Amino acid sequence: MPAVNIGMPKPAPETLAPRRKSRQIKVGKVLVGGDAQVSVQSMTTTPTTNINATLQQIAELTASGCDIVRVAVPSQDDADVLHIIAKKSQIPVIADIHFQPKYVFQAIDAGCAAVRVNPGNIRKFDDQVGAIAKAAKDAGVSLRIGVNAGSLDPRLLEKHGKATPEALVESAIWEASLFEEHDFHDFKISVKHNDPVVMVKAYRLLAAAGDWPLHLGVTEAGPAFQGTIKSATAFGILLSEGIGDTIRVSLSAPPAEEVKVGLQILQSLNLRERKLEIVSCPSCGRAQVDVYSLADSVTEGLQGMTVPLRVAVMGCVVNGPGEAREADLGVASGNGKGQIFVKGEVIKTVPESEIVATLIEEAQRLAAAMPADAVGSPEVVTA
């Protein structure tokens, strides 16, 4: 068998636009903004007071590739256990605070990496800014000013009539200015809305108004399918314009699914190194093999592979050879057999019954020659 050419180091992947120049802050050990990679966040769904369940979910999120996790703090009991969660979590913890300003100070004292504050629903928030800024600065804790359409300051709702992009941005800039008056700059901003169009317009306005790092989110995006589409659409637009320093895909689904979608969006835009990518055709009348079964079987057989590898599973002679040749590993199928390509060269032809096993064997051989220094899981891209 010929030697496998694993190739020379690849040039930097192409992106659609340079990253917007934002100032950099720290969320625990994670850098946000500046030249740091776009980070992926999620939020636990367990009661924070259930310490073991919350830490278990954080461990699952960490394993799925999550960079930062947020936990809800709706009550005094939740605030009282933050010091345990923050200490034992493998990734930085953000405390999500609404209504009660005293929880902000308790979260800072508990060692949380950051605190999310929603100015629209914290009592007399503007009067608390100086004390919050001092406590956060003294502890080296960053903040997120989280403006939401559903909890916009009543004064701005009255002025603008509803949660327009301009209203969201005016709220965010006003609150940012209050912190900056106290010489506190370690914060990022979000202006979330459930309508991707309103959300995109708001972030464009905010990005043009200052150099704050921005956290992207479509709030209440919906069930998994709908929420994925809405988030991918909005994030794709903004990230392709260089806007966005950290993201959270909000889904009515297990939190790990949010992370998988977020990572997939970033990888699709070359903002994260691509992991195992399975390119498969959607099948059509030209297909001479069962492409669906082949793609599913290859995906299942390669679960857990963590190195960047592009595998093409193609079912006809039109696009098959070209796609298979461009991939690290591929098969062009037809007439009950498949040509196996490795790094652009045909290495063998096998019966259809042996395609899956051959692809898995060759993928494992290629993976063994690469440094396994990234965490990821298979993703399926239809071509």
mmCIF file with all atom_site columns, N, CA, C and O in Angstrom, residues 53-88:
data_model
loop_
_atom_site.group_PDB
_atom_site.id
_atom_site.type_symbol
_atom_site.label_atom_id
_atom_site.label_alt_id
_atom_site.label_comp_id
_atom_site.label_asym_id
_atom_site.label_entity_id
_atom_site.label_seq_id
_atom_site.pdbx_PDB_ins_code
_atom_site.Cartn_x
_atom_site.Cartn_y
_atom_site.Cartn_z
_atom_site.occupancy
_atom_site.B_iso_or_equiv
_atom_site.pdbx_formal_charge
_atom_site.auth_seq_id
_atom_site.auth_comp_id
_atom_site.auth_asym_id
_atom_site.auth_atom_id
_atom_site.pdbx_PDB_model_num
ATOM 1   N N  . ALA A 1 53 ? -26.352 17.866 40.463 1.00 0.00 ? 53 ALA A N  1
ATOM 2   C CA . ALA A 1 53 ? -26.926 17.855 39.123 1.00 0.00 ? 53 ALA A CA 1
ATOM 3   C C  . ALA A 1 53 ? -26.353 18.994 38.274 1.00 0.00 ? 53 ALA A C  1
ATOM 4   O O  . ALA A 1 53 ? -26.083 18.820 37.074 1.00 0.00 ? 53 ALA A O  1
ATOM 5   N N  . THR A 1 54 ? -26.168 20.144 38.891 1.00 0.00 ? 54 THR A N  1
ATOM 6   C CA . THR A 1 54 ? -25.619 21.291 38.156 1.00 0.00 ? 54 THR A CA 1
ATOM 7   C C  . THR A 1 54 ? -24.179 21.028 37.738 1.00 0.00 ? 54 THR A C  1
ATOM 8   O O  . THR A 1 54 ? -23.794 21.281 36.587 1.00 0.00 ? 54 THR A O  1
ATOM 9   N N  . LEU A 1 55 ? -23.380 20.499 38.633 1.00 0.00 ? 55 LEU A N  1
ATOM 10  C CA . LEU A 1 55 ? -21.988 20.195 38.296 1.00 0.00 ? 55 LEU A CA 1
ATOM 11  C C  . LEU A 1 55 ? -21.907 19.079 37.255 1.00 0.00 ? 55 LEU A C  1
ATOM 12  O O  . LEU A 1 55 ? -21.025 19.099 36.382 1.00 0.00 ? 55 LEU A O  1
ATOM 13  N N  . GLN A 1 56 ? -22.829 18.119 37.301 1.00 0.00 ? 56 GLN A N  1
ATOM 14  C CA . GLN A 1 56 ? -22.852 17.063 36.289 1.00 0.00 ? 56 GLN A CA 1
ATOM 15  C C  . GLN A 1 56 ? -23.164 17.654 34.920 1.00 0.00 ? 56 GLN A C  1
ATOM 16  O O  . GLN A 1 56 ? -22.544 17.294 33.920 1.00 0.00 ? 56 GLN A O  1
ATOM 17  N N  . GLN A 1 57 ? -24.110 18.563 34.871 1.00 0.00 ? 57 GLN A N  1
ATOM 18  C CA . GLN A 1 57 ? -24.445 19.184 33.590 1.00 0.00 ? 57 GLN A CA 1
ATOM 19  C C  . GLN A 1 57 ? -23.294 20.055 33.088 1.00 0.00 ? 57 GLN A C  1
ATOM 20  O O  . GLN A 1 57 ? -23.007 20.087 31.879 1.00 0.00 ? 57 GLN A O  1
ATOM 21  N N  . ILE A 1 58 ? -22.614 20.746 33.986 1.00 0.00 ? 58 ILE A N  1
ATOM 22  C CA . ILE A 1 58 ? -21.444 21.528 33.583 1.00 0.00 ? 58 ILE A CA 1
ATOM 23  C C  . ILE A 1 58 ? -20.356 20.616 33.017 1.00 0.00 ? 58 ILE A C  1
ATOM 24  O O  . ILE A 1 58 ? -19.696 20.948 32.023 1.00 0.00 ? 58 ILE A O  1
ATOM 25  N N  . ALA A 1 59 ? -20.174 19.439 33.631 1.00 0.00 ? 59 ALA A N  1
ATOM 26  C CA . ALA A 1 59 ? -19.182 18.484 33.117 1.00 0.00 ? 59 ALA A CA 1
ATOM 27  C C  . ALA A 1 59 ? -19.559 18.019 31.716 1.00 0.00 ? 59 ALA A C  1
ATOM 28  O O  . ALA A 1 59 ? -18.692 17.888 30.837 1.00 0.00 ? 59 ALA A O  1
ATOM 29  N N  . GLU A 1 60 ? -20.849 17.781 31.475 1.00 0.00 ? 60 GLU A N  1
ATOM 30  C CA . GLU A 1 60 ? -21.304 17.370 30.146 1.00 0.00 ? 60 GLU A CA 1
ATOM 31  C C  . GLU A 1 60 ? -21.084 18.492 29.132 1.00 0.00 ? 60 GLU A C  1
ATOM 32  O O  . GLU A 1 60 ? -20.674 18.245 27.988 1.00 0.00 ? 60 GLU A O  1
ATOM 33  N N  . LEU A 1 61 ? -21.350 19.713 29.536 1.00 0.00 ? 61 LEU A N  1
ATOM 34  C CA . LEU A 1 61 ? -21.116 20.856 28.645 1.00 0.00 ? 61 LEU A CA 1
ATOM 35  C C  . LEU A 1 61 ? -19.635 21.018 28.341 1.00 0.00 ? 61 LEU A C  1
ATOM 36  O O  . LEU A 1 61 ? -19.248 21.289 27.200 1.00 0.00 ? 61 LEU A O  1
ATOM 37  N N  . THR A 1 62 ? -18.801 20.847 29.347 1.00 0.00 ? 62 THR A N  1
ATOM 38  C CA . THR A 1 62 ? -17.356 20.938 29.151 1.00 0.00 ? 62 THR A CA 1
ATOM 39  C C  . THR A 1 62 ? -16.890 19.899 28.142 1.00 0.00 ? 62 THR A C  1
ATOM 40  O O  . THR A 1 62 ? -16.113 20.200 27.229 1.00 0.00 ? 62 THR A O  1
ATOM 41  N N  . ALA A 1 63 ? -17.385 18.676 28.278 1.00 0.00 ? 63 ALA A N  1
ATOM 42  C CA . ALA A 1 63 ? -16.999 17.596 27.367 1.00 0.00 ? 63 ALA A CA 1
ATOM 43  C C  . ALA A 1 63 ? -17.469 17.863 25.943 1.00 0.00 ? 63 ALA A C  1
ATOM 44  O O  . ALA A 1 63 ? -16.828 17.430 24.970 1.00 0.00 ? 63 ALA A O  1
ATOM 45  N N  . SER A 1 64 ? -18.567 18.604 25.792 1.00 0.00 ? 64 SER A N  1
ATOM 46  C CA . SER A 1 64 ? -19.088 18.893 24.455 1.00 0.00 ? 64 SER A CA 1
ATOM 47  C C  . SER A 1 64 ? -18.368 20.056 23.785 1.00 0.00 ? 64 SER A C  1
ATOM 48  O O  . SER A 1 64 ? -18.629 20.349 22.613 1.00 0.00 ? 64 SER A O  1
ATOM 49  N N  . GLY A 1 65 ? -17.478 20.740 24.521 1.00 0.00 ? 65 GLY A N  1
ATOM 50  C CA . GLY A 1 65 ? -16.703 21.830 23.935 1.00 0.00 ? 65 GLY A CA 1
ATOM 51  C C  . GLY A 1 65 ? -17.095 23.211 24.404 1.00 0.00 ? 65 GLY A C  1
ATOM 52  O O  . GLY A 1 65 ? -16.589 24.210 23.882 1.00 0.00 ? 65 GLY A O  1
ATOM 53  N N  . CYS A 1 66 ? -17.978 23.295 25.399 1.00 0.00 ? 66 CYS A N  1
ATOM 54  C CA . CYS A 1 66 ? -18.413 24.593 25.922 1.00 0.00 ? 66 CYS A CA 1
ATOM 55  C C  . CYS A 1 66 ? -17.240 25.310 26.597 1.00 0.00 ? 66 CYS A C  1
ATOM 56  O O  . CYS A 1 66 ? -16.458 24.696 27.326 1.00 0.00 ? 66 CYS A O  1
ATOM 57  N N  . ASP A 1 67 ? -17.129 26.614 26.375 1.00 0.00 ? 67 ASP A N  1
ATOM 58  C CA . ASP A 1 67 ? -16.048 27.408 26.951 1.00 0.00 ? 67 ASP A CA 1
ATOM 59  C C  . ASP A 1 67 ? -16.434 28.071 28.268 1.00 0.00 ? 67 ASP A C  1
ATOM 60  O O  . ASP A 1 67 ? -15.610 28.234 29.170 1.00 0.00 ? 67 ASP A O  1
ATOM 61  N N  . ILE A 1 68 ? -17.693 28.507 28.362 1.00 0.00 ? 68 ILE A N  1
ATOM 62  C CA . ILE A 1 68 ? -18.172 29.285 29.499 1.00 0.00 ? 68 ILE A CA 1
ATOM 63  C C  . ILE A 1 68 ? -19.594 28.828 29.802 1.00 0.00 ? 68 ILE A C  1
ATOM 64  O O  . ILE A 1 68 ? -20.377 28.577 28.880 1.00 0.00 ? 68 ILE A O  1
ATOM 65  N N  . VAL A 1 69 ? -19.946 28.728 31.090 1.00 0.00 ? 69 VAL A N  1
ATOM 66  C CA . VAL A 1 69 ? -21.290 28.295 31.444 1.00 0.00 ? 69 VAL A CA 1
ATOM 67  C C  . VAL A 1 69 ? -21.953 29.334 32.349 1.00 0.00 ? 69 VAL A C  1
ATOM 68  O O  . VAL A 1 69 ? -21.299 29.947 33.193 1.00 0.00 ? 69 VAL A O  1
ATOM 69  N N  . ARG A 1 70 ? -23.242 29.506 32.149 1.00 0.00 ? 70 ARG A N  1
ATOM 70  C CA . ARG A 1 70 ? -24.013 30.443 32.969 1.00 0.00 ? 70 ARG A CA 1
ATOM 71  C C  . ARG A 1 70 ? -24.979 29.655 33.841 1.00 0.00 ? 70 ARG A C  1
ATOM 72  O O  . ARG A 1 70 ? -25.569 28.660 33.379 1.00 0.00 ? 70 ARG A O  1
ATOM 73  N N  . VAL A 1 71 ? -25.144 30.074 35.086 1.00 0.00 ? 71 VAL A N  1
ATOM 74  C CA . VAL A 1 71 ? -26.096 29.427 35.991 1.00 0.00 ? 71 VAL A CA 1
ATOM 75  C C  . VAL A 1 71 ? -27.078 30.465 36.500 1.00 0.00 ? 71 VAL A C  1
ATOM 76  O O  . VAL A 1 71 ? -26.733 31.624 36.720 1.00 0.00 ? 71 VAL A O  1
ATOM 77  N N  . ALA A 1 72 ? -28.320 30.023 36.694 1.00 0.00 ? 72 ALA A N  1
ATOM 78  C CA . ALA A 1 72 ? -29.378 30.929 37.134 1.00 0.00 ? 72 ALA A CA 1
ATOM 79  C C  . ALA A 1 72 ? -29.290 31.164 38.640 1.00 0.00 ? 72 ALA A C  1
ATOM 80  O O  . ALA A 1 72 ? -29.017 30.235 39.409 1.00 0.00 ? 72 ALA A O  1
ATOM 81  N N  . VAL A 1 73 ? -29.565 32.415 39.034 1.00 0.00 ? 73 VAL A N  1
ATOM 82  C CA . VAL A 1 73 ? -29.549 32.765 40.463 1.00 0.00 ? 73 VAL A CA 1
ATOM 83  C C  . VAL A 1 73 ? -30.828 33.542 40.782 1.00 0.00 ? 73 VAL A C  1
ATOM 84  O O  . VAL A 1 73 ? -30.802 34.749 41.027 1.00 0.00 ? 73 VAL A O  1
ATOM 85  N N  . PRO A 1 74 ? -31.966 32.838 40.776 1.00 0.00 ? 74 PRO A N  1
ATOM 86  C CA . PRO A 1 74 ? -33.226 33.539 41.048 1.00 0.00 ? 74 PRO A CA 1
ATOM 87  C C  . PRO A 1 74 ? -33.560 33.712 42.521 1.00 0.00 ? 74 PRO A C  1
ATOM 88  O O  . PRO A 1 74 ? -34.495 34.444 42.848 1.00 0.00 ? 74 PRO A O  1
ATOM 89  N N  . SER A 1 75 ? -32.817 33.038 43.414 1.00 0.00 ? 75 SER A N  1
ATOM 90  C CA . SER A 1 75 ? -33.186 33.089 44.830 1.00 0.00 ? 75 SER A CA 1
ATOM 91  C C  . SER A 1 75 ? -31.945 33.158 45.710 1.00 0.00 ? 75 SER A C  1
ATOM 92  O O  . SER A 1 75 ? -30.821 32.917 45.265 1.00 0.00 ? 75 SER A O  1
ATOM 93  N N  . GLN A 1 76 ? -32.189 33.440 46.984 1.00 0.00 ? 76 GLN A N  1
ATOM 94  C CA . GLN A 1 76 ? -31.099 33.495 47.945 1.00 0.00 ? 76 GLN A CA 1
ATOM 95  C C  . GLN A 1 76 ? -30.423 32.131 48.090 1.00 0.00 ? 76 GLN A C  1
ATOM 96  O O  . GLN A 1 76 ? -29.200 32.033 48.225 1.00 0.00 ? 76 GLN A O  1
ATOM 97  N N  . ASP A 1 77 ? -31.212 31.068 48.032 1.00 0.00 ? 77 ASP A N  1
ATOM 98  C CA . ASP A 1 77 ? -30.637 29.726 48.138 1.00 0.00 ? 77 ASP A CA 1
ATOM 99  C C  . ASP A 1 77 ? -29.668 29.451 46.995 1.00 0.00 ? 77 ASP A C  1
ATOM 100 O O  . ASP A 1 77 ? -28.631 28.800 47.182 1.00 0.00 ? 77 ASP A O  1
ATOM 101 N N  . ASP A 1 78 ? -30.003 29.920 45.796 1.00 0.00 ? 78 ASP A N  1
ATOM 102 C CA . ASP A 1 78 ? -29.091 29.748 44.657 1.00 0.00 ? 78 ASP A CA 1
ATOM 103 C C  . ASP A 1 78 ? -27.806 30.540 44.875 1.00 0.00 ? 78 ASP A C  1
ATOM 104 O O  . ASP A 1 78 ? -26.706 30.044 44.621 1.00 0.00 ? 78 ASP A O  1
ATOM 105 N N  . ALA A 1 79 ? -27.955 31.764 45.334 1.00 0.00 ? 79 ALA A N  1
ATOM 106 C CA . ALA A 1 79 ? -26.780 32.589 45.590 1.00 0.00 ? 79 ALA A CA 1
ATOM 107 C C  . ALA A 1 79 ? -25.868 31.954 46.633 1.00 0.00 ? 79 ALA A C  1
ATOM 108 O O  . ALA A 1 79 ? -24.638 32.048 46.550 1.00 0.00 ? 79 ALA A O  1
ATOM 109 N N  . ASP A 1 80 ? -26.466 31.271 47.588 1.00 0.00 ? 80 ASP A N  1
ATOM 110 C CA . ASP A 1 80 ? -25.689 30.697 48.689 1.00 0.00 ? 80 ASP A CA 1
ATOM 111 C C  . ASP A 1 80 ? -24.798 29.527 48.268 1.00 0.00 ? 80 ASP A C  1
ATOM 112 O O  . ASP A 1 80 ? -23.837 29.200 48.987 1.00 0.00 ? 80 ASP A O  1
ATOM 113 N N  . VAL A 1 81 ? -25.095 28.888 47.133 1.00 0.00 ? 81 VAL A N  1
ATOM 114 C CA . VAL A 1 81 ? -24.276 27.740 46.702 1.00 0.00 ? 81 VAL A CA 1
ATOM 115 C C  . VAL A 1 81 ? -23.327 28.098 45.559 1.00 0.00 ? 81 VAL A C  1
ATOM 116 O O  . VAL A 1 81 ? -22.591 27.227 45.080 1.00 0.00 ? 81 VAL A O  1
ATOM 117 N N  . LEU A 1 82 ? -23.334 29.348 45.149 1.00 0.00 ? 82 LEU A N  1
ATOM 118 C CA . LEU A 1 82 ? -22.478 29.744 44.022 1.00 0.00 ? 82 LEU A CA 1
ATOM 119 C C  . LEU A 1 82 ? -21.004 29.463 44.287 1.00 0.00 ? 82 LEU A C  1
ATOM 120 O O  . LEU A 1 82 ? -20.253 29.109 43.364 1.00 0.00 ? 82 LEU A O  1
ATOM 121 N N  . HIS A 1 83 ? -20.567 29.623 45.522 1.00 0.00 ? 83 HIS A N  1
ATOM 122 C CA . HIS A 1 83 ? -19.143 29.440 45.810 1.00 0.00 ? 83 HIS A CA 1
ATOM 123 C C  . HIS A 1 83 ? -18.715 27.988 45.566 1.00 0.00 ? 83 HIS A C  1
ATOM 124 O O  . HIS A 1 83 ? -17.572 27.734 45.168 1.00 0.00 ? 83 HIS A O  1
ATOM 125 N N  . ILE A 1 84 ? -19.627 27.051 45.750 1.00 0.00 ? 84 ILE A N  1
ATOM 126 C CA . ILE A 1 84 ? -19.300 25.648 45.500 1.00 0.00 ? 84 ILE A CA 1
ATOM 127 C C  . ILE A 1 84 ? -19.260 25.383 44.000 1.00 0.00 ? 84 ILE A C  1
ATOM 128 O O  . ILE A 1 84 ? -18.323 24.757 43.487 1.00 0.00 ? 84 ILE A O  1
ATOM 129 N N  . ILE A 1 85 ? -20.265 25.874 43.281 1.00 0.00 ? 85 ILE A N  1
ATOM 130 C CA . ILE A 1 85 ? -20.330 25.676 41.823 1.00 0.00 ? 85 ILE A CA 1
ATOM 131 C C  . ILE A 1 85 ? -19.110 26.300 41.152 1.00 0.00 ? 85 ILE A C  1
ATOM 132 O O  . ILE A 1 85 ? -18.459 25.681 40.305 1.00 0.00 ? 85 ILE A O  1
ATOM 133 N N  . ALA A 1 86 ? -18.793 27.537 41.530 1.00 0.00 ? 86 ALA A N  1
ATOM 134 C CA . ALA A 1 86 ? -17.674 28.246 40.900 1.00 0.00 ? 86 ALA A CA 1
ATOM 135 C C  . ALA A 1 86 ? -16.347 27.536 41.153 1.00 0.00 ? 86 ALA A C  1
ATOM 136 O O  . ALA A 1 86 ? -15.483 27.472 40.266 1.00 0.00 ? 86 ALA A O  1
ATOM 137 N N  . LYS A 1 87 ? -16.187 26.995 42.336 1.00 0.00 ? 87 LYS A N  1
ATOM 138 C CA . LYS A 1 87 ? -14.925 26.340 42.692 1.00 0.00 ? 87 LYS A CA 1
ATOM 139 C C  . LYS A 1 87 ? -14.745 25.018 41.974 1.00 0.00 ? 87 LYS A C  1
ATOM 140 O O  . LYS A 1 87 ? -13.633 24.676 41.542 1.00 0.00 ? 87 LYS A O  1
ATOM 141 N N  . LYS A 1 88 ? -15.835 24.261 41.811 1.00 0.00 ? 88 LYS A N  1
ATOM 142 C CA . LYS A 1 88 ? -15.720 22.908 41.275 1.00 0.00 ? 88 LYS A CA 1
ATOM 143 C C  . LYS A 1 88 ? -15.931 22.806 39.765 1.00 0.00 ? 88 LYS A C  1
ATOM 144 O O  . LYS A 1 88 ? -15.629 21.775 39.169 1.00 0.00 ? 88 LYS A O  1
#
